Amino acid sequence: MKQDLPVRCNLQVFKNNSAHRTSALSKATSLFLRRGQEFTITLKFQDQTLRQEDLTKFTLITTTGPNPCKLNRTKNNFKITSLCDRKTWSARVVDCVQGVWKISITSPADAIIGYYLISIRISNGIVEDLGEFMMLFNPWCKDDHVYLHNETERQEFVLSEDSIIYLGTESSAQPHPWHFGQFEEDIPNICLKFLNMSPRYQAEPEKHYLRRNDPIYITQEIGDMIGRWDETDRVNFMCKNGRLSYTLVSSVPILRLWFRGETESAYGHHWVFAAILCTVLRCLGIPARVVTNYNSAYNTEQTLHKEIYYDKNGARIHRSRNDSIWHYHIWNECWMKRRDLIQEYSGWQVLDATAQLKYSGALYCSGPVPVRAIKEGHVELNYDGKTIFSKVHTDTTVLVRDSKGHFRKAYSKIRYVGDGISTKSVGSDVQDDITLHYKYPKGSKEEYEVVKRAKQLMLPTPQDINGNLMSISPVVMSINSRNEQVYGEDISVSVTMSNVSGEKKALELVLSAQSVHDFGITRPQFWSEKFHFHLSSGEERNVSGRINYSAYKKELLDNNLIRINALVKEQKQDNGCYALADQDVTLCKPSLVIQMPKVAVQFQTITAMVTLHNPLKETLSKCIIKASGKGLLHREKIYRCMDVLPGDNLLCPLTFIPTQVAECRLYVQLQSNKLGIINGFHGLEVLSSDVQEWSTYHLEQFHKCAEDKSRDEASDDSLLSLGIQTSDTVLFGRDIPIILKVSNYSQIKKEVCVFLYAQYLDDNGIGCPCFWKEQSKLSLQAKEDNTVKAQIHPLKYQASPSEANVIRVLSLVKDVIGTHCISKKLIVLKPKVVIKMPEVVLQYQLVTVTVSITNPLEENLDSCVIIVSGKGLIHKKRSYRCDAIGPNETGRCIITFSASQSGARVLQVRFTCRQFRDVISCHSVDVLLTDIPPFK
């Protein structure tokens, strides 16, 4: 027979995970804790006679790592006492109920992250295992090095699973939806595998495990594991397996493939690596975000200078993969305290997981380096400041190859590196420009000093890259085309030139176009036009060109970018001046329109209608829609759609059942033969299936959606019809009778729950907190009607907010299929009672008060009575009978009294008549103390 254990433990998983904000990882099975924060367990001993002082004989033990040891804090023994110590592992008794001891345990704020075993040593030496938990960083703990003081930012940078990554160009940012998924159930184990698979950990596991309490070490190790393979390797793998980066909208499937060993490394472009790193850091509890640096320099740490090459026809050419300026480069920022640096460098740190060179066995990711250090040019500070600085501070020179094969410097409007750095705003999907976090304003004295300081530290020898620049070009040129143009239509190109020299010029202009990769490498020129003309001194000329859809449709890459180049030179003069301008044009494809309510109810069916207009003059075929969304769909769903004729619309209804109460996001992706990949998303708040858990805000949001939603006539078997019967107006002080009629039009019996609410509406028509609620149940046979009767007592609605006099009666009727809503507004009529009296009076001085009552009705107010009271003002309540007040007229009553007590006092007037009851008005008055004694 199995013997009873000396002690039984309950880790209180649900309660602790909720308190530690880790419920999204596990609600009831696995315990996830944040360091530096108390958690509770319960212990029930076989010996029921134990007293609190007896528990001090027992020792709790936590162990972690490959070889737990007391000396290195991977094994911690601590007694159960009555006090806790926040600087080390400690336990205290909270209470004991029927032999169940509630114990509160505190971990230190610098505890190692990872899995722990917890056990207890009984006084007789027996050690019993109590369970397992995983320790995470804690941005809510002031003593943790990742502490973030702002709660809104903690929600955004730690708990938020859905975000936007900004791609495209500085002038045409393209929001790409992304699901980080840091709280998916298997992600914590994947995060720890990254650490365990690190070459440094594999070589010396015990030594490196001890460093897992340091966010600097953790970010470097994770970044290194993601950045171990260069981008060429990963993109080649991705392309061979048909996984294009623009089809990716979530870190989770990528991490799961890597975890199962189906890929050697995480795959994708640099922005995918940044998204994956953000997922891992947020899961481990380190605040992180994704940052986009537009016009990002590449491999310029030794020069801070980049030469851009063009041929004589204005086509961008490349001597190597290194001589490009990336359209954008994406890295991460993580928040932490820098113990190795002075205080001003704590905060946001740059971490770049994109390996831009072959992995050589050394640690290869960039950072973490303080954003502040980049701005101030302190590139010598840890870690990799020079690399990050070069990405945002690099000068460029344009060189054009002449007919003899020599490269000549050309005048060009400078494409400034790093002058557009942005991220997603906190609490919204709006782009937030953070360029000034990294750089001082262009041309400022501060910027000059920063660059000068950085060059002294970075460049082996002083370089004057501007010393041999050509003189100012005699021709000034700019491209004036729109940055965004419609895919499927011809591209309009417009160039303006001015001759600023003192003589007439014979010029040749070459307009050309190339598709361009995100990392700045262009493909061969697919369109060009030449123009020859003369420009007199001071003359300006506009030249236009047009790129046909048929010319660019097969050349366009997944990023939908075309680079327009304009090169002007003097005719038949290789020694003449060159001027060049370029512009990136984004071809905008039609957007996916997702129509669905903003609010849904857990476990109840909802339908989203996906619509796309085909703007092309050709048919869209091979149309596939993919839909996903945590808490909305169990796994990705794929829908094959009919061909879409020119000018026609694609319509695809997506039906699903939300299971998770949270702010969710539905991701939809359309793939077709002509439009390629189009991504869309739509936010959805899922409310609890228990209506009684809804807040006033939730009720308001659901009511708005119910008003906007049209009845789904196709679902007759689930159709319920509601109707509220009540007066349009009610006289203040009277009961408000309500009759709710519920009709079951279906062919089946229905059991429904009925919820009735009443609330005042403010001046904007927004519902105030409900002042009255009732709940009941109905059983409806097929094709049966039933009614619910209720009434609102005057005591429930007499305390109206401000001057509100509109009440909304709202009903929710819920069955197993759906939740239905109906409402009706009514106006509360009451006479206006105004008290006119001084704001300040003297004690014992006679005060005269005028009370005015305005009649809102079209009949006389009869049997009017005013009751006046006020502590320290009137000894006891006084009643005054008033004359009848005619329709829309104002009656007045004069009252006198002497205040007997000084201080702030309140006079209350209560008006009652045949039609109205207990209409109350109050007036505050300050009573000043006087030396004159009262008259006797």
mmCIF file of C-alpha atoms in Angstrom, residues 225-367:
data_model
loop_
_atom_site.group_PDB
_atom_site.id
_atom_site.type_symbol
_atom_site.label_atom_id
_atom_site.label_comp_id
_atom_site.label_asym_id
_atom_site.label_seq_id
_atom_site.Cartn_x
_atom_site.Cartn_y
_atom_site.Cartn_z
ATOM 1 C CA MET A 225 22.535 32.348 -31.542
ATOM 2 C CA ILE A 226 20.190 34.148 -33.918
ATOM 3 C CA GLY A 227 23.087 35.836 -35.735
ATOM 4 C CA ARG A 228 25.412 32.849 -36.109
ATOM 5 C CA TRP A 229 24.663 32.383 -39.796
ATOM 6 C CA ASP A 230 25.121 35.150 -42.283
ATOM 7 C CA GLU A 231 22.130 36.497 -44.151
ATOM 8 C CA THR A 232 23.097 34.841 -47.443
ATOM 9 C CA ASP A 233 22.931 31.381 -45.859
ATOM 10 C CA ARG A 234 19.579 32.037 -44.266
ATOM 11 C CA VAL A 235 17.975 33.672 -47.266
ATOM 12 C CA ASN A 236 19.213 30.861 -49.530
ATOM 13 C CA PHE A 237 17.648 28.302 -47.177
ATOM 14 C CA MET A 238 14.459 30.322 -47.044
ATOM 15 C CA CYS A 239 14.174 30.568 -50.837
ATOM 16 C CA LYS A 240 14.923 26.877 -51.392
ATOM 17 C CA ASN A 241 12.037 26.033 -49.074
ATOM 18 C CA GLY A 242 9.636 28.577 -50.525
ATOM 19 C CA ARG A 243 9.495 30.689 -47.365
ATOM 20 C CA LEU A 244 9.674 34.308 -48.496
ATOM 21 C CA SER A 245 10.116 36.878 -45.728
ATOM 22 C CA TYR A 246 7.073 38.915 -46.762
ATOM 23 C CA THR A 247 4.848 35.865 -46.208
ATOM 24 C CA LEU A 248 5.962 35.660 -42.575
ATOM 25 C CA VAL A 249 3.815 37.332 -39.925
ATOM 26 C CA SER A 250 4.854 35.497 -36.745
ATOM 27 C CA SER A 251 7.980 34.422 -34.876
ATOM 28 C CA VAL A 252 6.311 31.303 -33.515
ATOM 29 C CA PRO A 253 6.422 28.906 -36.527
ATOM 30 C CA ILE A 254 10.036 29.896 -37.238
ATOM 31 C CA LEU A 255 11.100 29.187 -33.665
ATOM 32 C CA ARG A 256 9.200 25.907 -33.581
ATOM 33 C CA LEU A 257 10.860 24.671 -36.772
ATOM 34 C CA TRP A 258 14.262 25.492 -35.327
ATOM 35 C CA PHE A 259 13.378 23.846 -32.002
ATOM 36 C CA ARG A 260 12.330 20.629 -33.746
ATOM 37 C CA GLY A 261 15.615 20.594 -35.639
ATOM 38 C CA GLU A 262 14.035 21.105 -39.051
ATOM 39 C CA THR A 263 16.262 24.116 -39.748
ATOM 40 C CA GLU A 264 19.850 24.784 -38.737
ATOM 41 C CA SER A 265 19.078 28.375 -37.865
ATOM 42 C CA ALA A 266 16.238 30.833 -37.769
ATOM 43 C CA TYR A 267 15.567 32.001 -41.315
ATOM 44 C CA GLY A 268 14.452 35.194 -42.994
ATOM 45 C CA HIS A 269 15.749 38.693 -43.641
ATOM 46 C CA HIS A 270 17.159 41.006 -40.980
ATOM 47 C CA TRP A 271 13.743 42.283 -39.890
ATOM 48 C CA VAL A 272 12.621 38.704 -39.265
ATOM 49 C CA PHE A 273 15.698 38.114 -37.085
ATOM 50 C CA ALA A 274 14.912 41.266 -35.121
ATOM 51 C CA ALA A 275 11.323 40.097 -34.610
ATOM 52 C CA ILE A 276 12.514 36.692 -33.383
ATOM 53 C CA LEU A 277 14.972 38.302 -30.965
ATOM 54 C CA CYS A 278 12.192 40.559 -29.671
ATOM 55 C CA THR A 279 10.023 37.492 -29.038
ATOM 56 C CA VAL A 280 12.727 35.731 -27.019
ATOM 57 C CA LEU A 281 13.650 38.789 -24.958
ATOM 58 C CA ARG A 282 10.037 39.618 -24.082
ATOM 59 C CA CYS A 283 9.389 36.011 -23.134
ATOM 60 C CA LEU A 284 12.332 36.064 -20.719
ATOM 61 C CA GLY A 285 11.067 39.358 -19.252
ATOM 62 C CA ILE A 286 13.452 41.860 -20.856
ATOM 63 C CA PRO A 287 11.599 44.898 -22.320
ATOM 64 C CA ALA A 288 12.323 45.011 -26.047
ATOM 65 C CA ARG A 289 11.126 46.665 -29.230
ATOM 66 C CA VAL A 290 11.923 46.622 -32.948
ATOM 67 C CA VAL A 291 13.546 49.710 -34.503
ATOM 68 C CA THR A 292 13.864 50.621 -38.199
ATOM 69 C CA ASN A 293 16.843 52.638 -39.472
ATOM 70 C CA TYR A 294 16.088 53.963 -42.956
ATOM 71 C CA ASN A 295 19.058 54.490 -45.349
ATOM 72 C CA SER A 296 21.321 52.342 -43.223
ATOM 73 C CA ALA A 297 25.042 52.134 -44.015
ATOM 74 C CA TYR A 298 26.729 48.760 -44.292
ATOM 75 C CA ASN A 299 30.291 47.770 -43.359
ATOM 76 C CA THR A 300 31.689 51.306 -42.947
ATOM 77 C CA GLU A 301 33.258 51.058 -39.461
ATOM 78 C CA GLN A 302 36.759 51.734 -40.853
ATOM 79 C CA THR A 303 35.872 54.694 -43.074
ATOM 80 C CA LEU A 304 32.482 56.207 -42.180
ATOM 81 C CA HIS A 305 32.241 56.767 -45.907
ATOM 82 C CA LYS A 306 30.549 54.996 -48.800
ATOM 83 C CA GLU A 307 31.126 55.412 -52.537
ATOM 84 C CA ILE A 308 28.064 54.913 -54.743
ATOM 85 C CA TYR A 309 28.778 53.914 -58.353
ATOM 86 C CA TYR A 310 26.809 54.508 -61.559
ATOM 87 C CA ASP A 311 27.547 53.755 -65.216
ATOM 88 C CA LYS A 312 27.365 56.275 -68.047
ATOM 89 C CA ASN A 313 23.663 55.429 -68.599
ATOM 90 C CA GLY A 314 22.735 56.254 -65.010
ATOM 91 C CA ALA A 315 22.392 52.637 -63.874
ATOM 92 C CA ARG A 316 23.474 51.802 -60.310
ATOM 93 C CA ILE A 317 26.368 49.310 -60.385
ATOM 94 C CA HIS A 318 28.014 47.382 -57.574
ATOM 95 C CA ARG A 319 31.657 46.480 -57.149
ATOM 96 C CA SER A 320 30.785 44.248 -54.209
ATOM 97 C CA ARG A 321 27.866 43.484 -51.932
ATOM 98 C CA ASN A 322 29.370 45.914 -49.417
ATOM 99 C CA ASP A 323 28.972 49.063 -51.492
ATOM 100 C CA SER A 324 25.277 49.567 -50.865
ATOM 101 C CA ILE A 325 23.115 51.673 -48.602
ATOM 102 C CA TRP A 326 20.283 49.545 -47.273
ATOM 103 C CA HIS A 327 16.777 50.945 -47.727
ATOM 104 C CA TYR A 328 16.291 50.057 -44.107
ATOM 105 C CA HIS A 329 17.991 47.958 -41.504
ATOM 106 C CA ILE A 330 16.123 46.686 -38.474
ATOM 107 C CA TRP A 331 17.549 45.983 -35.058
ATOM 108 C CA ASN A 332 16.267 45.801 -31.490
ATOM 109 C CA GLU A 333 16.335 48.012 -28.468
ATOM 110 C CA CYS A 334 16.196 46.415 -25.025
ATOM 111 C CA TRP A 335 15.798 48.207 -21.719
ATOM 112 C CA MET A 336 18.219 47.631 -18.861
ATOM 113 C CA LYS A 337 20.430 49.208 -16.244
ATOM 114 C CA ARG A 338 24.100 49.261 -17.271
ATOM 115 C CA ARG A 339 26.107 48.331 -14.189
ATOM 116 C CA ASP A 340 29.312 48.436 -16.249
ATOM 117 C CA LEU A 341 28.733 52.068 -17.293
ATOM 118 C CA ILE A 342 27.701 55.288 -15.615
ATOM 119 C CA GLN A 343 24.024 55.869 -14.842
ATOM 120 C CA GLU A 344 23.283 58.086 -17.868
ATOM 121 C CA TYR A 345 23.875 55.125 -20.184
ATOM 122 C CA SER A 346 21.155 52.975 -18.623
ATOM 123 C CA GLY A 347 17.896 52.697 -20.523
ATOM 124 C CA TRP A 348 17.441 51.680 -24.149
ATOM 125 C CA GLN A 349 20.289 49.607 -25.589
ATOM 126 C CA VAL A 350 20.827 48.736 -29.256
ATOM 127 C CA LEU A 351 21.108 45.040 -30.046
ATOM 128 C CA ASP A 352 21.592 43.879 -33.644
ATOM 129 C CA ALA A 353 21.236 40.146 -34.262
ATOM 130 C CA THR A 354 21.841 40.308 -38.014
ATOM 131 C CA ALA A 355 25.176 38.683 -38.823
ATOM 132 C CA GLN A 356 26.649 40.738 -41.641
ATOM 133 C CA LEU A 357 29.765 38.594 -41.897
ATOM 134 C CA LYS A 358 30.358 34.846 -41.838
ATOM 135 C CA TYR A 359 30.245 33.467 -38.324
ATOM 136 C CA SER A 360 33.827 32.783 -37.197
ATOM 137 C CA GLY A 361 33.293 31.227 -33.788
ATOM 138 C CA ALA A 362 33.566 34.519 -31.903
ATOM 139 C CA LEU A 363 30.511 36.213 -30.430
ATOM 140 C CA TYR A 364 28.885 37.938 -33.389
ATOM 141 C CA CYS A 365 26.001 40.146 -32.684
ATOM 142 C CA SER A 366 26.255 43.874 -32.146
ATOM 143 C CA GLY A 367 25.522 45.295 -28.714
#
